[in-house]
Coordinates of C-alpha atoms in Angstrom, one line a residue:
M1 CA 70.3 118.8 205.2
K2 CA 67.2 116.9 206.2
V3 CA 64.7 118.1 208.8
S4 CA 65.2 117.7 212.5
A5 CA 64.3 114.5 214.3
P6 CA 60.9 114.5 216.0
E7 CA 60.7 116.1 219.4
L8 CA 60.5 112.7 221.2
E9 CA 63.7 111.6 219.5
Q10 CA 65.7 114.4 221.2
E11 CA 68.1 113.2 223.8
S12 CA 69.5 114.4 227.1
F13 CA 72.8 113.8 228.8
D14 CA 74.6 115.3 231.8
V15 CA 77.7 116.1 229.7
V16 CA 78.2 116.5 226.0
V17 CA 81.8 116.5 224.7
I18 CA 82.6 117.5 221.1
G19 CA 85.8 115.7 220.1
S20 CA 87.5 112.5 221.0
G21 CA 91.1 113.3 221.5
A22 CA 92.9 113.4 224.8
A23 CA 91.0 116.4 226.1
G24 CA 87.6 115.2 225.2
L25 CA 88.1 111.6 226.5
S26 CA 89.8 112.9 229.7
T27 CA 86.7 115.0 230.3
A28 CA 84.2 112.2 229.5
V29 CA 86.0 109.6 231.5
T30 CA 86.4 111.8 234.6
A31 CA 82.8 112.9 234.5
A32 CA 81.5 109.4 233.9
H33 CA 83.6 107.9 236.8
H34 CA 81.9 110.4 239.1
G35 CA 78.4 109.5 238.0
A36 CA 77.7 111.9 235.1
R37 CA 76.0 110.5 232.0
S38 CA 78.3 111.5 229.2
L39 CA 78.2 111.6 225.5
V40 CA 81.2 112.1 223.1
L41 CA 80.4 113.3 219.5
E42 CA 83.2 112.8 217.0
K43 CA 83.0 114.1 213.4
A44 CA 85.5 111.6 212.0
P45 CA 84.7 107.9 211.6
V46 CA 87.3 107.0 214.2
V47 CA 88.3 108.0 217.7
G48 CA 91.5 109.6 218.9
G49 CA 92.0 112.8 217.0
T50 CA 95.5 114.2 216.8
T51 CA 96.4 112.3 220.0
A52 CA 96.3 109.0 218.2
W53 CA 99.0 110.2 215.8
S54 CA 101.2 111.9 218.4
G55 CA 104.2 110.8 220.4
G56 CA 101.9 110.5 223.4
W57 CA 104.1 112.4 225.9
M58 CA 102.4 114.6 228.5
W59 CA 104.3 117.3 230.3
I60 CA 103.1 117.0 233.9
P61 CA 105.7 118.4 236.4
R62 CA 105.8 116.8 239.9
N63 CA 103.9 113.8 238.6
P64 CA 103.5 110.7 240.8
L65 CA 105.8 108.6 238.7
A66 CA 108.7 111.1 239.2
V67 CA 107.9 111.4 242.9
R68 CA 108.0 107.6 243.3
A69 CA 111.4 107.6 241.6
G70 CA 112.7 110.1 244.2
I71 CA 112.5 113.2 242.0
Q72 CA 111.2 115.9 244.3
E73 CA 110.7 119.4 242.9
D74 CA 109.4 122.6 244.3
A75 CA 106.5 124.1 242.3
E76 CA 108.3 127.5 242.4
T77 CA 111.2 126.0 240.3
V78 CA 108.7 124.9 237.6
K79 CA 107.0 128.3 237.7
A80 CA 110.4 130.0 237.3
Y81 CA 111.1 128.0 234.2
L82 CA 107.7 128.8 232.7
R83 CA 108.0 132.5 233.6
A84 CA 111.4 132.6 231.8
S85 CA 109.9 130.7 228.8
L86 CA 106.6 132.5 228.4
G87 CA 107.7 136.0 229.5
D88 CA 104.8 138.5 229.5
A89 CA 102.4 135.8 228.3
Y90 CA 102.7 134.0 231.6
N91 CA 99.2 133.7 233.1
A92 CA 99.5 132.9 236.8
D93 CA 95.9 131.6 237.2
H94 CA 96.1 129.1 234.3
I95 CA 99.6 127.9 235.2
E96 CA 98.7 127.5 238.9
A97 CA 95.6 125.5 238.0
F98 CA 97.6 123.2 235.6
L99 CA 100.5 122.6 238.1
E100 CA 98.1 121.8 240.9
A101 CA 95.7 119.5 238.9
G102 CA 98.3 117.8 236.7
P103 CA 99.6 115.3 239.3
R104 CA 96.1 114.6 240.6
M105 CA 95.0 113.9 237.1
V106 CA 97.7 111.2 236.7
S107 CA 96.9 109.7 240.1
F108 CA 93.2 109.6 239.2
F109 CA 93.7 107.8 235.9
E110 CA 96.3 105.4 237.4
A111 CA 93.9 104.4 240.2
N112 CA 90.6 104.3 238.4
T113 CA 91.0 103.6 234.6
A114 CA 92.7 101.6 232.0
L115 CA 95.2 104.4 231.5
Q116 CA 98.6 103.5 232.9
F117 CA 101.8 105.4 232.4
V118 CA 105.5 105.1 231.9
D119 CA 107.8 107.8 233.1
G120 CA 109.9 110.3 231.3
N121 CA 112.4 110.8 234.1
R122 CA 115.3 111.2 231.7
I123 CA 113.6 113.6 229.3
P124 CA 115.0 117.2 229.8
D125 CA 113.1 120.4 229.1
M126 CA 113.8 122.1 225.8
H127 CA 115.4 125.3 227.0
G128 CA 118.1 124.1 229.3
A129 CA 119.8 127.5 229.7
L130 CA 116.8 129.1 231.3
P131 CA 116.4 129.2 235.1
G132 CA 114.3 126.3 236.5
A133 CA 114.8 124.0 233.5
G134 CA 114.3 120.4 234.3
L135 CA 116.6 117.5 233.5
G136 CA 113.8 115.0 233.7
G137 CA 110.9 113.8 235.8
R138 CA 108.4 116.2 234.2
S139 CA 106.9 113.9 231.6
V140 CA 104.8 110.8 231.4
C141 CA 103.5 108.7 228.5
A142 CA 100.8 106.0 228.1
A143 CA 102.2 102.5 228.7
P144 CA 102.1 100.2 225.6
F145 CA 98.7 98.6 225.2
D146 CA 97.4 95.4 223.7
G147 CA 94.6 96.4 221.3
R148 CA 93.0 93.0 221.9
A149 CA 91.6 94.4 225.1
L150 CA 89.3 96.6 223.0
G151 CA 87.7 93.6 221.3
H152 CA 85.5 94.7 218.3
S153 CA 85.8 98.3 219.4
I154 CA 89.4 98.4 218.1
R155 CA 87.7 99.4 214.8
L156 CA 86.8 102.7 216.5
L157 CA 90.5 103.6 217.1
R158 CA 92.4 105.8 214.6
E159 CA 95.4 103.9 213.2
P160 CA 98.9 105.3 213.6
L161 CA 100.0 107.9 211.0
A162 CA 101.1 106.0 207.9
E163 CA 104.0 108.3 207.2
T164 CA 105.6 107.9 210.6
A165 CA 104.8 104.2 211.1
F166 CA 106.7 101.3 209.5
F167 CA 104.3 99.3 207.4
G168 CA 101.6 100.4 209.8
M169 CA 103.7 99.6 212.9
A170 CA 104.3 102.5 215.3
I171 CA 107.7 102.6 217.1
A172 CA 108.0 104.0 220.6
S173 CA 110.6 106.4 221.7
G174 CA 113.4 105.1 223.9
A175 CA 114.6 101.5 223.8
D176 CA 112.1 100.5 221.1
L177 CA 113.4 103.2 218.7
S178 CA 117.0 102.6 219.5
H179 CA 116.7 99.0 218.5
F180 CA 115.2 99.8 215.2
M181 CA 117.8 102.5 214.5
A182 CA 120.6 100.0 215.2
V183 CA 119.2 97.0 213.4
S184 CA 122.0 96.9 210.8
R185 CA 124.8 97.3 213.5
S186 CA 123.6 95.1 216.3
L187 CA 122.6 91.4 216.3
R188 CA 120.6 92.0 219.5
S189 CA 118.7 94.9 217.9
A190 CA 118.2 92.9 214.7
V191 CA 116.6 90.0 216.7
Y192 CA 114.4 92.4 218.7
A193 CA 113.2 94.3 215.6
T194 CA 112.5 91.0 213.7
R195 CA 110.4 89.7 216.5
R196 CA 108.5 93.0 216.9
F197 CA 107.8 93.2 213.2
A198 CA 106.8 89.5 213.0
R199 CA 104.2 90.1 215.7
H200 CA 102.9 93.2 213.8
L201 CA 102.6 91.2 210.6
A202 CA 100.7 88.4 212.5
D203 CA 98.3 91.0 214.0
W204 CA 97.8 92.6 210.7
A205 CA 97.0 89.3 208.9
A206 CA 94.5 88.4 211.6
H207 CA 92.9 91.7 212.5
G208 CA 93.8 94.1 209.7
R209 CA 96.0 96.3 211.9
G210 CA 98.8 96.2 214.5
L211 CA 97.6 95.5 218.0
Y212 CA 100.8 96.3 220.0
L213 CA 99.9 100.0 220.5
V214 CA 102.5 102.6 221.6
N215 CA 102.8 106.4 221.8
G216 CA 99.7 108.5 221.3
N217 CA 97.9 105.5 219.8
A218 CA 98.3 103.7 223.2
L219 CA 97.0 106.9 225.0
A220 CA 93.9 107.1 222.8
A221 CA 93.3 103.3 223.1
R222 CA 93.6 103.4 226.9
L223 CA 91.2 106.4 227.1
L224 CA 88.8 104.7 224.7
K225 CA 88.8 101.5 226.8
S226 CA 88.3 103.6 230.0
A227 CA 85.4 105.4 228.4
L228 CA 83.7 102.2 227.2
D229 CA 84.2 100.6 230.6
L230 CA 82.4 103.5 232.2
G231 CA 79.5 103.5 229.8
V232 CA 80.4 106.7 227.9
D233 CA 78.3 107.0 224.8
I234 CA 80.7 107.5 221.9
R235 CA 79.2 108.4 218.5
T236 CA 81.5 108.8 215.4
Q237 CA 80.5 110.5 212.2
H238 CA 78.4 113.0 214.2
R239 CA 79.3 116.6 213.3
A240 CA 78.2 119.1 215.9
Y241 CA 77.6 122.4 214.2
R242 CA 75.4 124.6 216.6
L243 CA 75.2 125.3 220.3
L244 CA 71.7 125.4 221.9
Q245 CA 71.4 128.5 224.0
R246 CA 68.5 129.6 226.2
E247 CA 68.5 132.8 228.4
G248 CA 72.3 133.0 228.0
R249 CA 73.0 129.4 229.1
I250 CA 74.3 126.7 226.8
E251 CA 71.9 123.7 227.0
G252 CA 73.1 121.4 224.3
V253 CA 74.1 121.0 220.7
A254 CA 72.7 120.3 217.3
A255 CA 74.6 117.7 215.2
I256 CA 74.4 116.0 211.9
R257 CA 74.1 112.2 212.0
P258 CA 75.8 109.9 209.4
D259 CA 72.5 109.7 207.5
G260 CA 72.3 113.5 207.2
T261 CA 69.5 114.0 209.7
E262 CA 69.8 116.5 212.6
A263 CA 70.1 115.4 216.2
I264 CA 69.1 117.7 219.0
I265 CA 71.1 116.7 222.1
H266 CA 70.5 118.5 225.5
A267 CA 73.3 118.8 228.1
R268 CA 72.0 119.2 231.6
R269 CA 75.3 120.3 233.1
G270 CA 77.4 121.5 230.2
V271 CA 78.9 121.2 226.7
V272 CA 82.7 120.8 226.3
L273 CA 84.4 121.9 223.1
A274 CA 87.5 119.7 222.4
S275 CA 87.4 119.5 218.6
G276 CA 91.1 119.9 218.0
G277 CA 91.6 123.5 217.0
F278 CA 91.9 124.8 213.4
P279 CA 95.1 123.4 211.9
Q280 CA 93.3 122.1 208.7
D281 CA 91.1 125.1 208.1
P282 CA 92.3 127.3 205.2
A283 CA 90.2 130.3 206.2
F284 CA 91.6 130.4 209.8
K285 CA 95.1 129.8 208.5
R286 CA 94.8 132.7 206.1
Q287 CA 93.8 134.9 208.9
F288 CA 96.3 133.8 211.6
F289 CA 99.3 132.2 209.9
A290 CA 101.4 135.0 208.4
H291 CA 103.5 132.5 206.3
A292 CA 100.3 131.1 204.7
P293 CA 98.7 134.0 202.9
T294 CA 96.4 131.7 200.8
G295 CA 96.0 129.1 203.6
V296 CA 97.8 126.3 201.7
E297 CA 101.4 127.2 202.4
H298 CA 101.2 125.3 205.7
W299 CA 101.0 121.6 206.2
S300 CA 99.6 120.1 209.4
V301 CA 100.0 116.5 210.6
A302 CA 96.7 116.8 212.4
P303 CA 93.6 114.9 211.0
H304 CA 91.8 116.7 208.2
T305 CA 88.7 116.9 210.3
N306 CA 90.3 119.5 212.7
T307 CA 88.8 122.5 211.0
G308 CA 87.9 124.9 213.8
D309 CA 84.3 123.7 214.4
G310 CA 84.5 124.3 218.2
L311 CA 85.9 127.8 217.7
R312 CA 83.2 128.8 215.3
M313 CA 80.4 127.5 217.5
A314 CA 81.8 129.3 220.5
M315 CA 82.0 132.6 218.6
T316 CA 78.4 132.4 217.6
V317 CA 77.4 132.6 221.3
G318 CA 79.6 135.4 222.2
A319 CA 83.0 133.8 222.9
T320 CA 86.2 135.4 221.6
L321 CA 89.6 134.1 220.5
S322 CA 92.9 134.9 222.3
D323 CA 95.0 137.8 220.9
D324 CA 98.1 137.3 223.1
V325 CA 99.7 134.2 221.8
K326 CA 103.4 134.4 220.6
Q327 CA 102.7 131.9 217.9
P328 CA 99.3 130.7 216.7
G329 CA 100.4 127.1 216.0
A330 CA 102.5 124.3 217.5
W331 CA 105.1 124.4 214.8
V332 CA 107.1 121.5 213.4
P333 CA 109.2 121.4 210.2
V334 CA 107.8 118.8 207.8
S335 CA 108.8 117.3 204.5
L336 CA 106.2 116.4 201.8
V337 CA 106.0 112.7 201.0
P338 CA 104.4 112.0 197.6
R339 CA 101.6 109.5 197.6
R340 CA 100.6 107.2 194.8
D341 CA 97.5 109.1 194.1
G342 CA 99.5 112.3 193.4
S343 CA 98.8 114.0 196.7
Y344 CA 101.3 114.8 199.4
H345 CA 101.4 114.1 203.1
P346 CA 103.6 115.9 205.6
F347 CA 106.3 114.0 207.5
P348 CA 107.2 115.7 210.9
H349 CA 110.9 115.9 211.6
F350 CA 111.1 115.2 215.3
I351 CA 114.1 112.7 215.4
D352 CA 116.6 113.2 212.7
R353 CA 117.6 116.8 213.2
A354 CA 119.6 116.3 216.4
K355 CA 121.6 113.4 215.1
P356 CA 125.3 114.1 214.3
G357 CA 126.2 114.8 210.7
L358 CA 123.2 116.8 209.5
I359 CA 122.7 120.5 208.8
A360 CA 119.7 122.6 207.8
V361 CA 120.2 125.4 205.3
L362 CA 118.3 128.1 203.5
R363 CA 118.2 128.8 199.7
N364 CA 121.4 130.8 200.1
G365 CA 123.2 127.7 201.5
R366 CA 123.6 129.1 205.0
R367 CA 122.5 127.6 208.2
F368 CA 119.9 129.4 210.2
T369 CA 119.3 127.5 213.4
N370 CA 120.6 125.0 216.0
E371 CA 119.2 121.9 214.3
A372 CA 119.0 119.9 217.6
D373 CA 116.7 122.4 219.3
G374 CA 113.0 121.8 219.7
Y375 CA 110.9 121.4 216.6
H376 CA 108.8 124.5 217.3
D377 CA 111.9 126.6 217.8
V378 CA 113.5 125.4 214.6
L379 CA 110.5 126.3 212.6
C380 CA 110.3 129.7 214.3
D381 CA 113.9 130.3 213.2
L382 CA 113.0 129.3 209.6
L383 CA 110.0 131.7 209.5
Q384 CA 112.1 134.5 211.1
N385 CA 114.9 134.1 208.5
T386 CA 112.6 133.9 205.5
P387 CA 112.3 137.3 203.7
T388 CA 108.8 138.8 203.5
G389 CA 106.9 137.6 200.5
E390 CA 109.1 134.5 200.0
L391 CA 108.1 130.9 200.5
A392 CA 109.4 129.5 203.8
E393 CA 111.5 126.4 203.0
A394 CA 114.9 124.9 203.9
W395 CA 116.8 121.7 203.2
L396 CA 118.2 119.1 205.6
V397 CA 121.6 118.0 204.2
C398 CA 123.6 114.9 205.2
D399 CA 126.1 112.4 203.9
H400 CA 125.9 108.7 203.1
R401 CA 127.1 107.6 206.6
F402 CA 124.2 109.6 208.2
L403 CA 121.6 108.2 205.8
W404 CA 122.7 104.6 206.3
R405 CA 122.8 105.0 210.1
Y406 CA 119.8 107.3 210.9
G407 CA 117.7 107.7 207.8
L408 CA 116.4 111.1 206.8
G409 CA 112.7 112.0 207.3
H410 CA 110.6 109.4 205.6
V411 CA 113.8 107.5 204.5
R412 CA 114.5 104.7 206.9
P413 CA 117.9 103.6 208.1
A414 CA 119.7 100.7 206.6
P415 CA 118.9 98.0 205.6
V416 CA 115.5 99.5 204.4
P417 CA 115.9 100.5 200.7
Y418 CA 115.8 104.2 199.8
R419 CA 115.9 104.2 196.0
R420 CA 112.1 104.7 195.8
H421 CA 112.5 108.0 197.5
L422 CA 115.0 109.1 194.9
K423 CA 112.7 108.0 192.1
I424 CA 109.7 110.0 193.4
G425 CA 111.9 113.1 194.0
Y426 CA 111.5 113.2 197.8
L427 CA 115.2 112.5 198.4
K428 CA 117.9 114.3 196.4
R429 CA 121.4 112.8 195.9
A430 CA 124.7 113.9 194.4
H431 CA 128.4 113.0 194.6
T432 CA 129.5 116.5 195.4
I433 CA 128.0 119.3 197.6
G434 CA 127.9 121.7 194.7
A435 CA 126.0 119.2 192.5
L436 CA 123.5 118.6 195.4
A437 CA 123.0 122.3 195.7
K438 CA 122.1 122.6 192.1
Q439 CA 119.6 119.8 192.3
C440 CA 117.8 121.6 195.2
G441 CA 118.0 125.1 193.9
I442 CA 120.4 126.1 196.6
D443 CA 123.3 128.6 196.1
S444 CA 126.2 126.3 195.3
A445 CA 129.0 128.5 196.6
G446 CA 127.0 129.3 199.8
L447 CA 126.4 125.6 200.6
E448 CA 130.0 124.6 199.8
Q449 CA 131.3 127.3 202.1
T450 CA 128.8 126.4 204.8
V451 CA 129.8 122.7 204.8
A452 CA 133.5 123.5 204.8
D453 CA 133.0 125.9 207.8
Y454 CA 130.9 123.4 209.6
N455 CA 133.2 120.4 209.0
R456 CA 136.3 122.3 210.2
H457 CA 134.8 122.5 213.7
A458 CA 132.6 119.4 213.6
S459 CA 135.7 117.2 213.3
E460 CA 136.4 118.2 216.9
G461 CA 132.7 117.9 218.0
R462 CA 132.2 121.6 218.1
D463 CA 129.6 124.0 216.7
P464 CA 130.7 127.5 217.5
L465 CA 128.0 129.1 215.3
Y466 CA 124.9 127.6 217.1
R467 CA 126.4 125.7 220.0
R468 CA 124.6 122.6 219.0
G469 CA 124.9 119.9 221.8
D470 CA 125.5 122.4 224.6
I471 CA 122.2 121.8 226.4
P472 CA 120.8 118.5 227.8
F473 CA 117.8 118.5 225.4
N474 CA 120.1 118.7 222.4
R475 CA 122.2 115.8 223.7
A476 CA 119.2 113.7 224.5
G477 CA 118.2 113.7 220.8
G478 CA 121.7 112.9 219.6
D479 CA 123.6 109.7 219.4
S480 CA 125.2 108.8 222.7
S481 CA 127.7 106.5 220.9
V482 CA 129.3 109.6 219.2
S483 CA 131.8 111.6 221.2
P484 CA 132.8 114.2 222.2
N485 CA 129.5 115.7 221.0
P486 CA 126.5 113.4 220.4
C487 CA 124.9 116.0 218.1
V488 CA 127.9 117.0 215.9
A489 CA 129.8 115.1 213.2
P490 CA 131.2 116.2 209.8
V491 CA 129.2 116.0 206.5
Q492 CA 131.9 114.4 204.4
D493 CA 131.2 110.9 203.1
A494 CA 129.9 111.0 199.5
P495 CA 127.3 110.7 198.1
F496 CA 125.4 113.5 199.8
Y497 CA 121.6 113.8 200.3
A498 CA 119.0 116.4 201.0
V499 CA 115.3 116.6 201.8
R500 CA 113.2 119.8 201.6
I501 CA 111.4 121.0 204.7
V502 CA 108.4 123.5 204.9
P503 CA 106.2 124.9 207.7
G504 CA 104.0 122.4 209.4
S505 CA 102.3 122.0 212.8
M506 CA 100.9 119.4 215.2
G507 CA 98.0 121.7 216.1
T508 CA 97.1 125.2 217.1
F509 CA 97.8 127.4 220.1
K510 CA 95.4 130.2 219.4
G511 CA 92.0 129.3 220.7
I512 CA 89.0 130.2 222.7
R513 CA 89.5 132.4 225.8
T514 CA 88.7 130.6 229.0
D515 CA 89.3 131.1 232.7
A516 CA 91.5 128.9 234.8
A517 CA 88.5 126.5 235.2
A518 CA 88.3 126.1 231.4
R519 CA 85.0 128.0 231.3
V520 CA 84.5 129.8 228.0
L521 CA 84.5 133.6 228.4
D522 CA 82.4 136.1 226.6
R523 CA 83.5 139.5 225.2
D524 CA 83.3 141.0 228.7
S525 CA 85.4 138.2 230.2
A526 CA 82.5 136.6 232.0
P527 CA 81.9 132.9 231.8
I528 CA 79.2 131.7 229.4
P529 CA 77.1 129.3 231.6
G530 CA 77.3 125.7 230.5
L531 CA 80.2 126.1 228.0
F532 CA 83.7 124.8 228.5
A533 CA 86.8 124.3 226.2
A534 CA 89.8 122.0 226.5
G535 CA 92.7 120.8 224.4
A536 CA 93.4 122.8 221.2
D537 CA 90.0 124.5 221.3
M538 CA 91.1 126.3 224.5
T539 CA 93.9 128.8 224.1
S540 CA 97.1 127.1 225.1
I541 CA 98.3 128.0 228.6
M542 CA 101.8 128.2 227.0
K543 CA 100.6 131.1 224.8
G544 CA 102.6 130.1 221.8
A545 CA 105.8 129.2 223.6
Y546 CA 107.2 125.6 223.6
P547 CA 109.1 125.0 226.8
A548 CA 109.0 121.1 226.7
G549 CA 107.7 118.2 224.7
G550 CA 104.2 117.2 225.8
I551 CA 102.9 120.8 226.5
N552 CA 100.0 120.1 224.3
L553 CA 98.8 116.7 225.7
G554 CA 99.7 117.5 229.3
P555 CA 97.4 120.5 229.6
A556 CA 94.8 118.8 227.4
M557 CA 94.5 115.8 229.8
T558 CA 94.7 118.1 232.8
F559 CA 92.0 120.6 231.9
G560 CA 89.8 117.8 230.5
H561 CA 90.1 116.3 234.0
I562 CA 89.3 119.7 235.6
V563 CA 86.2 120.1 233.5
G564 CA 85.1 116.5 234.1
L565 CA 85.3 117.1 237.8
Q566 CA 83.3 120.3 237.6
L567 CA 80.5 118.8 235.5
S568 CA 80.2 115.8 237.8
R569 CA 79.2 118.0 240.7
D570 CA 75.7 119.5 241.3
D571 CA 77.4 122.8 242.0
H572 CA 79.7 122.7 239.0
E573 CA 79.0 126.3 238.1
A574 CA 81.0 127.4 241.1
G575 CA 84.2 126.4 239.3
D576 CA 85.4 124.1 242.1
T577 CA 88.1 121.8 240.6
R578 CA 88.8 119.7 243.7

């Protein structure tokens, strides 16, 4: 490392934010709108963090879009659901702050920024049997965005995750996805998909990337546009590595510039840690992920730059990490897609598991979960059913009808060819269940018995073992054209296929301890003056539970907004979030 810049090159801002995902940009945009001079430091060469690769949904109960649609909920109903979901981990102060500020956050961004939303008024909560579970109206997502509005700054935006995109084109949930899934069965869907893909190819030819942005990429793009409009200073390839502390107060950060020199940046009002948690750090994973004793038995879909920088910096000034989370990570089962360079990249299984005609089995050939449940819950079941000392792994098994209609993991539905996936070993195929089991290293007799037992009930749309399809969340992920159960159909049309799944995550829940105003706490639970945390650097308010889709981004946006408001006030240390 080269020597520090001269004293007169040192800079000063009102607010310094470390990380450019939803939490960091929400903080910077809110503070800048209210007059605070704000700087965002991003270690990667692009902006957006995990947010840009996500589905983009934010769980915000009682949000303005739901209210405008006539969905009125009492806050106590939502709290009852969270109490049932979180149990002893329920923290009333944090939950109260989130539920009060969330709707205001949505209203603020709608009224003052480029961030506009679409509603999730038909998206149910994941645990429909619990008291207070919602049937819809608790979610919002960024509206699709035309990347041309960013001009040359589009180069700053992280592109969609290659493994989940189709030739670089992200596909939105809802009607957009439904058309692509039905392209071989509907002329209307085929026309829609052809036009959508043609636009993508034209954008790619002219600009080197798609410009019709959806999902988390649209959220990151709209936040980036809002930040640039407000004059937020955004610096990529700047790695913050040390907090500046004087007489107990955090007064800034030291960072490494792209040329290797050190930058000393002062923060008059505060520093905000929003660097994305530690999902890609082997040392933290060895310490906190029981299923990853060497740190490499876990595959995260988060960017490789999310290595716990914020947590380490906070701990050097007296902060501590939470010790009361049920699970340290936001789990999702992933399959490993071989790349041409010999490496692997995890593909997150969000969509296929709930479709009718698929089962998940262990090495013994037995099912272990309700495949249509939430991704976090499915992986919790896999980890719980893996004997101590054994590698956690399972297989998704389906038949030819399923593969043709829905695809499987990285394998796309018809008419997209799948033979390459057979050639590289990602997809296994056999003409009998027993032969498929042998290819995968699964107990043949166990899998044959499991499929026979499953099919006997599935032919009637029933799943007495795991009651798949009983709750609204299950059915929402199924196929509404299949009756009587949109999540259940036999596995019976040869040939048969399988894909191996292993533990993965979207990010981490275990993080820095904060109060309800997102102020970082020291070992005595007192706020460290001038230091805040949001997003995955802050301990999840859900404490390792996963009650609904969007419980990462919803609190990230909300607590970013809370911090931004505090730091835009002269009396921000009082913790007033109004």
